[in-house]
Tab-separated table of C-alpha atoms in Angstrom:
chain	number	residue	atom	x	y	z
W	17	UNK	CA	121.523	86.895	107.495
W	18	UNK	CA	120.608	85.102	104.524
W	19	UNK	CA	117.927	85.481	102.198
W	20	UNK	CA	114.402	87.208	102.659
W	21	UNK	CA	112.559	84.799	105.046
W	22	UNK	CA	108.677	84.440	105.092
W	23	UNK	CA	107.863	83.984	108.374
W	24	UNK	CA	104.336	83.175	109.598
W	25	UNK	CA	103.392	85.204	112.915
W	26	UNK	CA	100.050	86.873	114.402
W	27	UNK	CA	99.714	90.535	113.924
W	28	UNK	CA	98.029	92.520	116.819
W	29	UNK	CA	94.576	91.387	116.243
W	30	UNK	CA	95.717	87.634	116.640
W	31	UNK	CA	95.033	87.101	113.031
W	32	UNK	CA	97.727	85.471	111.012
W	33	UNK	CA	99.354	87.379	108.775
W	34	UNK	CA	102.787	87.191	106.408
W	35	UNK	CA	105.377	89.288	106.051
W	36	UNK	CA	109.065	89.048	105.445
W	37	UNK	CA	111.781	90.219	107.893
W	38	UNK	CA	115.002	90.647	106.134
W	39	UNK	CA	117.821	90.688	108.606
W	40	UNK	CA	120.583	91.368	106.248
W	41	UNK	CA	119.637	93.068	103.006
W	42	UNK	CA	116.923	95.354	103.675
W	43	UNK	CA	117.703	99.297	102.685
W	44	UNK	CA	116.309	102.095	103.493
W	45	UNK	CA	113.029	103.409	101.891
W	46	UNK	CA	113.081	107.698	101.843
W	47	UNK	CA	110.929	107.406	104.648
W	48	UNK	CA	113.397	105.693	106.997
W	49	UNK	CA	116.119	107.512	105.908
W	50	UNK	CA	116.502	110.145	108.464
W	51	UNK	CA	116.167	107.828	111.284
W	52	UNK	CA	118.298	105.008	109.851
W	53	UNK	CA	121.050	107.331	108.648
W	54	UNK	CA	121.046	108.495	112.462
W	55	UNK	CA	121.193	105.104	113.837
W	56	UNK	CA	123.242	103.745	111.155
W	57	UNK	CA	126.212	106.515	112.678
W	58	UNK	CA	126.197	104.706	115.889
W	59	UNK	CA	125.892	101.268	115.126
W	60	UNK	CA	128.527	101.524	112.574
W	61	UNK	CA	130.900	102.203	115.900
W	62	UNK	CA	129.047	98.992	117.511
W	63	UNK	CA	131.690	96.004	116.340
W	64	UNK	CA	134.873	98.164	117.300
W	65	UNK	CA	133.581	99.119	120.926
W	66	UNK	CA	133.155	94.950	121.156
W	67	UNK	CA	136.747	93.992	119.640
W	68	UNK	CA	138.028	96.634	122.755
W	69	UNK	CA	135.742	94.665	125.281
W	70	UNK	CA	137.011	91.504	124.135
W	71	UNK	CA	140.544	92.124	124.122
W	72	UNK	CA	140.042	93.677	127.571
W	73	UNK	CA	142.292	92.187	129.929
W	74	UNK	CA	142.454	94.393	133.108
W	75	UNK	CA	145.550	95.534	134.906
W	76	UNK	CA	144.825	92.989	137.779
W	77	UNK	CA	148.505	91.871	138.376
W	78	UNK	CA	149.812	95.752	138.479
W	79	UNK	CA	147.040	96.221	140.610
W	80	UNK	CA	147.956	93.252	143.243
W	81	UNK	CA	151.619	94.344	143.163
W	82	UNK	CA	150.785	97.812	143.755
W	83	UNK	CA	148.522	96.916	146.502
W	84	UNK	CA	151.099	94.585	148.306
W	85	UNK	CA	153.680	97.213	148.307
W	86	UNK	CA	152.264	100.274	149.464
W	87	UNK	CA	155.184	102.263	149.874
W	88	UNK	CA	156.710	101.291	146.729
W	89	UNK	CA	156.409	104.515	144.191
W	90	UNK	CA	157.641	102.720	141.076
W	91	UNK	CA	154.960	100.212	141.669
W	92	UNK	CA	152.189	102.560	142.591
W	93	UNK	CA	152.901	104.404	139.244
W	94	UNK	CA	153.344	101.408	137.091
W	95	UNK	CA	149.459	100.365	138.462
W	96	UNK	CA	148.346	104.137	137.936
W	97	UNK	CA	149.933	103.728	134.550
W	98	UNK	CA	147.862	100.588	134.049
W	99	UNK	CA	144.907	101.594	134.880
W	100	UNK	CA	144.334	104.986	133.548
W	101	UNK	CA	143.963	103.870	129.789
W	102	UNK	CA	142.191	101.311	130.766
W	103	UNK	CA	139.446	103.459	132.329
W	104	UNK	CA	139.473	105.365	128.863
W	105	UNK	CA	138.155	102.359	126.971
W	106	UNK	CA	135.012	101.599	130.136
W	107	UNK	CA	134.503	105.598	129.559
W	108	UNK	CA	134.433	105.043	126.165
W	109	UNK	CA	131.882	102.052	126.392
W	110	UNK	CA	129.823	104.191	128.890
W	111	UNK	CA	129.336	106.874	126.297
W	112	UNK	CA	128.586	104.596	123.723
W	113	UNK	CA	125.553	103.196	125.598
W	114	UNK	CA	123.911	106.734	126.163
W	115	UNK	CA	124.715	106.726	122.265
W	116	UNK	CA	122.621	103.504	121.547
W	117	UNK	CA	119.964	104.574	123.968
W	118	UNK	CA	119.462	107.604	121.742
W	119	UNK	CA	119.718	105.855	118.820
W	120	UNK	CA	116.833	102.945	120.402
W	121	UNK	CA	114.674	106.162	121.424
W	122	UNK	CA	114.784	107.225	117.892
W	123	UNK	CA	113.939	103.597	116.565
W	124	UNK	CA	111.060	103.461	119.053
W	125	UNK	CA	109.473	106.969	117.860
W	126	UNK	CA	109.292	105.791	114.573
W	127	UNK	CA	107.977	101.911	114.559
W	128	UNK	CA	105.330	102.622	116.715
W	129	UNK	CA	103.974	106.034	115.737
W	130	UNK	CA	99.992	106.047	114.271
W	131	UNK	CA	98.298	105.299	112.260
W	132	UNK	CA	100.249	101.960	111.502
W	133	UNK	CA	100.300	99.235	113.786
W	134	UNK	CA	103.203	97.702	115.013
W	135	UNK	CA	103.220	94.641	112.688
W	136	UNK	CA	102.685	97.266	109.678
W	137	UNK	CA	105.638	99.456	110.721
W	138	UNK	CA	107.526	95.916	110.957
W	139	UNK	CA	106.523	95.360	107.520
W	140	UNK	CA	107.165	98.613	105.903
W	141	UNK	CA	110.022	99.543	107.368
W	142	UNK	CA	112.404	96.922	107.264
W	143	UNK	CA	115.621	98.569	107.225
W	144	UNK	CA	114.431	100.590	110.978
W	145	UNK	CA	113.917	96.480	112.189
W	146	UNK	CA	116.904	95.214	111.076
W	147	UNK	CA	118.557	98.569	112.899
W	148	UNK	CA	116.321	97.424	116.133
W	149	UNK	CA	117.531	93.594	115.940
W	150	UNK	CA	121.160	95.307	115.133
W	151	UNK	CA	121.127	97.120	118.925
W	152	UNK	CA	119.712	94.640	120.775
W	153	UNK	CA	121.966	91.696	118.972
W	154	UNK	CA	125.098	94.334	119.989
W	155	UNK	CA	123.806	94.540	123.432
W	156	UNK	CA	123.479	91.318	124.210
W	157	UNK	CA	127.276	90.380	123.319
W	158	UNK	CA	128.445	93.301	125.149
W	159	UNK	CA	126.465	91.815	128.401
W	160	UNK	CA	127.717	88.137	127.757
W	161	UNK	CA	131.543	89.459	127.339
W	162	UNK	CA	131.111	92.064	130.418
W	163	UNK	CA	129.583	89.189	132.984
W	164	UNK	CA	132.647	87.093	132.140
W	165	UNK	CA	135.624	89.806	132.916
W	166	UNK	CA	135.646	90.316	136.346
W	167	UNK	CA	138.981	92.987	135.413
W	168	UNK	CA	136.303	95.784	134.192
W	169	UNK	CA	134.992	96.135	138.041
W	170	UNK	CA	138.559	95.911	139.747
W	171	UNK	CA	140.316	97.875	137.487
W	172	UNK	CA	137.200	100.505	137.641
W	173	UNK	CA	137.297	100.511	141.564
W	174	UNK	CA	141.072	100.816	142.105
W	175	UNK	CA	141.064	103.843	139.905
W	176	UNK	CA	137.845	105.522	141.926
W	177	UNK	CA	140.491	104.788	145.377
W	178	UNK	CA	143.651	105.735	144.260
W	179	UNK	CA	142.101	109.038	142.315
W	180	UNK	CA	140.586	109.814	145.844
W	181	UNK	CA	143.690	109.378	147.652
W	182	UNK	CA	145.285	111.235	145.003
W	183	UNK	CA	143.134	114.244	145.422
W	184	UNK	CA	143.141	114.160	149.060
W	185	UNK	CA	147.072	114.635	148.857
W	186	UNK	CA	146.591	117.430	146.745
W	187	UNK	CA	148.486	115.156	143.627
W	188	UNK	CA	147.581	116.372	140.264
W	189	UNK	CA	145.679	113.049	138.252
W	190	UNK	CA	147.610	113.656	134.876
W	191	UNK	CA	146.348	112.039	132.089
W	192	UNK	CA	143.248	112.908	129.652
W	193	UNK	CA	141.139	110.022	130.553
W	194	UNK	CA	140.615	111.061	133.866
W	195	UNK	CA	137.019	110.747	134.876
W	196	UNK	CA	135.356	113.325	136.974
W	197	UNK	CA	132.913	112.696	139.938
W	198	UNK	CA	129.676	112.785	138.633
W	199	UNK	CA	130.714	110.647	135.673
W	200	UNK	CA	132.387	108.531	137.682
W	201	UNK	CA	129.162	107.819	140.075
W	202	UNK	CA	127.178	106.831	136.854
W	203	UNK	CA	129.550	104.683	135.546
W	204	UNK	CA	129.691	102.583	138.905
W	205	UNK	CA	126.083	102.149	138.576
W	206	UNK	CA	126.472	101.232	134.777
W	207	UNK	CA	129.105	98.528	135.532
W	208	UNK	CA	127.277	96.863	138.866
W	209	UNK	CA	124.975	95.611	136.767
W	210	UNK	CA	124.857	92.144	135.502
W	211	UNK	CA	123.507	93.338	132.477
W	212	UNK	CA	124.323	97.075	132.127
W	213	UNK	CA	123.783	97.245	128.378
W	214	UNK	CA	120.221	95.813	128.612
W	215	UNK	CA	119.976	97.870	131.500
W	216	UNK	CA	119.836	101.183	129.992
W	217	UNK	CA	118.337	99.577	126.933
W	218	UNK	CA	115.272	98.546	129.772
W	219	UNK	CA	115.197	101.951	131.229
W	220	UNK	CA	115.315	103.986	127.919
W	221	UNK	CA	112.185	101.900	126.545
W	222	UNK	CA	110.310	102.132	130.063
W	223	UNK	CA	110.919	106.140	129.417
W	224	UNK	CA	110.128	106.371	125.893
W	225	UNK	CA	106.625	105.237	127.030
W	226	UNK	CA	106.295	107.361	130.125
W	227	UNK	CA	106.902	110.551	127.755
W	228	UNK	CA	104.935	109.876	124.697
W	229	UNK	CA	101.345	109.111	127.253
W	230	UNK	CA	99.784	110.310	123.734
W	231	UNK	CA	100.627	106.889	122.210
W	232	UNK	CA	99.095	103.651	123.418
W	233	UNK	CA	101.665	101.470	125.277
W	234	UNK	CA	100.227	98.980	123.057
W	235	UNK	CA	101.686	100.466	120.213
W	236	UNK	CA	105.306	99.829	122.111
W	237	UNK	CA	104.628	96.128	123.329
W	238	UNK	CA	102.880	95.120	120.605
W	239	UNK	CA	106.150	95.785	118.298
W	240	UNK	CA	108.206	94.074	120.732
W	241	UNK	CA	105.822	90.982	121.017
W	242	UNK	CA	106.140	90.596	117.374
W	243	UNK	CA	109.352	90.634	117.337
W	244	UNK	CA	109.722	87.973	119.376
W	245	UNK	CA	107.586	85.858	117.640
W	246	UNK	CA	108.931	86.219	114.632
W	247	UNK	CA	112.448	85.236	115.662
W	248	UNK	CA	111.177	82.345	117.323
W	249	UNK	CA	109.063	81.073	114.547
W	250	UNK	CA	112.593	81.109	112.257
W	251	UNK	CA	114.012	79.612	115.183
W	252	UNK	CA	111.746	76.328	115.423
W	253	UNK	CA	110.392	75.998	111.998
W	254	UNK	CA	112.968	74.118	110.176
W	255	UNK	CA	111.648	75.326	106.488
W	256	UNK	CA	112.780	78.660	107.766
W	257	UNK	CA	115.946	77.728	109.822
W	258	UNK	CA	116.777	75.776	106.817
W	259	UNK	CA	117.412	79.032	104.629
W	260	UNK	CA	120.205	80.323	106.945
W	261	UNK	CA	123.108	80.813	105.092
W	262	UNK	CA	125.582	80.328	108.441
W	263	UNK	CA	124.975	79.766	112.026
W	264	UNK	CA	125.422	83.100	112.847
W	265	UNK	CA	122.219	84.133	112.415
W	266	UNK	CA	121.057	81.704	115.048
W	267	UNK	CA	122.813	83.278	117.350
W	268	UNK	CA	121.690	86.673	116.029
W	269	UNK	CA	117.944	85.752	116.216
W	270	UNK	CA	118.469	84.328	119.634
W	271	UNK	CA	119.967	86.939	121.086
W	272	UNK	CA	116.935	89.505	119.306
W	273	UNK	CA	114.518	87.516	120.779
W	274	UNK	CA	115.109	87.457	124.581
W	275	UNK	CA	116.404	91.351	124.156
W	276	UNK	CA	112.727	92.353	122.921
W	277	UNK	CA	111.665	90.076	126.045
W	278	UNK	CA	113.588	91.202	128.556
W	279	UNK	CA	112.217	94.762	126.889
W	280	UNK	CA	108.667	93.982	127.022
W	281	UNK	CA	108.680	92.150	130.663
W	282	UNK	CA	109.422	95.545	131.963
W	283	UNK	CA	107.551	97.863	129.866
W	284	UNK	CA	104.282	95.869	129.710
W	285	UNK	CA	102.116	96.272	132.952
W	286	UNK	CA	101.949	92.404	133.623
W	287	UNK	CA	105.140	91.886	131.955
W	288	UNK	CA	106.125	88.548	129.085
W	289	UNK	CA	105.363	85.883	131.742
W	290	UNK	CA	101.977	86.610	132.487
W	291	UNK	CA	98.777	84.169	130.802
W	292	UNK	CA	97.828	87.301	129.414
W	293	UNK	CA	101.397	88.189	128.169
W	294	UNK	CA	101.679	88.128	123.875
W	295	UNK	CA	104.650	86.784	123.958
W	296	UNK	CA	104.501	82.855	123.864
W	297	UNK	CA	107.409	82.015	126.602
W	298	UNK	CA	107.243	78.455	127.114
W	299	UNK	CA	108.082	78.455	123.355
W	300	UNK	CA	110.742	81.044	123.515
W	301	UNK	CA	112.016	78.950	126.000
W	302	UNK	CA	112.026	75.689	124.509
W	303	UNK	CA	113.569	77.279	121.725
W	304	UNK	CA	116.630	78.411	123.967
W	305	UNK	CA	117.037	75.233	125.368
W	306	UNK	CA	117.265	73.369	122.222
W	307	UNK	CA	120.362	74.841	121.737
W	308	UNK	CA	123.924	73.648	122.417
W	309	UNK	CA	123.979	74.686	126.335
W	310	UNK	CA	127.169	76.829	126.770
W	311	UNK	CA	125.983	78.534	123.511
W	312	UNK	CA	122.987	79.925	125.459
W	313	UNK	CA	123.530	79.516	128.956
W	314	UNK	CA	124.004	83.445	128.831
W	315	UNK	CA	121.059	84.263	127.532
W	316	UNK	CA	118.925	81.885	129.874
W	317	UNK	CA	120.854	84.295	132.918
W	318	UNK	CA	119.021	87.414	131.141
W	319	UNK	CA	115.808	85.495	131.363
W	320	UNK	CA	116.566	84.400	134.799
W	321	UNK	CA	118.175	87.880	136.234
W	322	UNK	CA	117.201	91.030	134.006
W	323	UNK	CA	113.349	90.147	133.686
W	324	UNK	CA	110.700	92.482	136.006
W	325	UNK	CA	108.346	89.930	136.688
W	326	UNK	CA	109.611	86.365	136.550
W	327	UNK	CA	108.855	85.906	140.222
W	328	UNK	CA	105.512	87.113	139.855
W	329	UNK	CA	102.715	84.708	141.386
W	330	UNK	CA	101.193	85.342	138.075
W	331	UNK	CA	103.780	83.460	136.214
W	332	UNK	CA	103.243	79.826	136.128
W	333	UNK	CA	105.088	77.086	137.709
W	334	UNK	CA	105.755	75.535	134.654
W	335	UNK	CA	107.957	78.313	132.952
W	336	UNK	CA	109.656	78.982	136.467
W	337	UNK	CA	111.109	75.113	136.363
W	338	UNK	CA	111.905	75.620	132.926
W	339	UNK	CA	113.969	78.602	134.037
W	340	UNK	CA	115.810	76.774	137.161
């Protein structure tokens, strides 16, 4: 991601204070290790689950001929055919997002447990951030290739209907990827959302701070806030954009930012659009739509569709236009 970058950013007492977020080259200090060497198991994992998304491209014409020629057998078991390893690789991602919620839980515990503050724990344990950019970076390319491949819901649905039928005829469902019931209900939910990466990602966060009532939910927004505004401030200041080594980790700190956003609208009582709100959105924003537009446009929807409180009469006018 380049070399260590200074960034200038408020800390939770609003008074400024520099540190350095290194995105790329930060290692674990024996502290960390435990946690990073847990995390660093699943996100190793996180590149090969998106090649398989990407090169995901649905059994929709088996599907169609199957469907137009219902008493066809050879047809109805080329489209079973079809579809069955297919549902192995959406199983597969399912699994892996309970993996990275874990592994996000695990991140959480340790950058915002006492006595440090959030913008200390940033500080000192680099390696742990650069995990936490890592998973939300992943997630939100996962999102942006799922909301494009209509396939993943069709393919998903024909197997649930055929399976049934299958079942109801007493038909044994050969194959090892076959997905039972209860799995199958949560995985419906999982892929109906827009989002469903930064969904669980939302709801594992919102949890983490309904179980630990010990720790201030300070201690959980505050990291996020920070986060945000350090990716924005290497965003728009061009002494720090200028030290990127490739445009990469634009995209990388774009995509961090409006994750821990998204994250803190629905954690944070009055969410990131709020007057009150840490986060400084109107510059988040501008930031975003500086950008080429189709590189972005993606990220905008997340804004626009995954936030909690974006239609709050709390949130001003102003950042609502700049969201139409």
């Amino acid at each position: 991601m380049g070399n260590l970058i200074k960034v200038l950013t408020r800390d939770i007492d609003h008074n400024a204070a520099h540190f350095f977020l290194d995105f790329e080259n930060a290692q674990p200090t024996e502290p960390e290790k435990e946690i990073y060497n847990q995390v660093n198991v699943v996100l190793k994992d996180a590149e090969g689950i998106l090649e398989d998304l990407q090169s995901y491209r649905g059994a929709g014409h088996e599907i169609r001929e199957a469907i137009q020629h219902p008493t066809d057998e050879k047809l109805q078991e080329k489209a079973w055919g079809a579809v069955v390893p297919l549902v192995g690789k959406l199983k597969k991602f399912y699994e892996f997002s309970q993996r990275l919620e874990a592994a996000l839980r695990g991140l959480l515990g340790a950058l915002t447990s006492t006595p440090y503050s959030p913008t200390q724990h940033l500080e000192r344990e680099q390696a742990l951030a650069k995990q936490f950019a890592e998973i939300l970076h992943f997630t939100l390319r996962f999102d942006e290739l799922k909301m494009t491949n209509p396939a993943i819901q069709n393919d998903f649905s024909y197997y649930r209907r055929t399976l049934s039928r299958m079942r109801i005829n007493n038909v044994p469902a050969e194959g090892e990827n076959e997905v039972n019931n209860e799995l199958a209900n949560r995985m419906s939910l999982f892929y109906a959302e827009a989002t469903p990466m930064l969904k669980t990602l939302s709801d594992a966060t919102t949890k983490f701070v309904s179980e630990n009532k010990n720790l201030p939910i300070e201690n959980t927004t505050d990291c996020l806030s920070t986060m945000a505004s350090v990716c924005r401030v290497m965003l728009e200041t061009p002494e720090y954009r200028s030290r990127f080594t490739n445009e990469e980790t634009v995209s990388f700190c774009l995509r961090v930012m409006v994750g821990v956003i998204i994250l803190y609208d629905h954690v944070h009582p009055v969410g990131a659009f709020a007057k009150t709100s840490k986060i400084d959105m109107k510059g988040c924003i501008k930031v975003l739509k500086d950008q080429p537009p189709n590189s972005v446009e993606g990220l905008l929807n997340a804004l626009r569709y995954t936030t909690k409180h974006l239609n709050d009469e709390t949130t001003s006018k102003q950042i609502k236009s700049m969201l139409q």
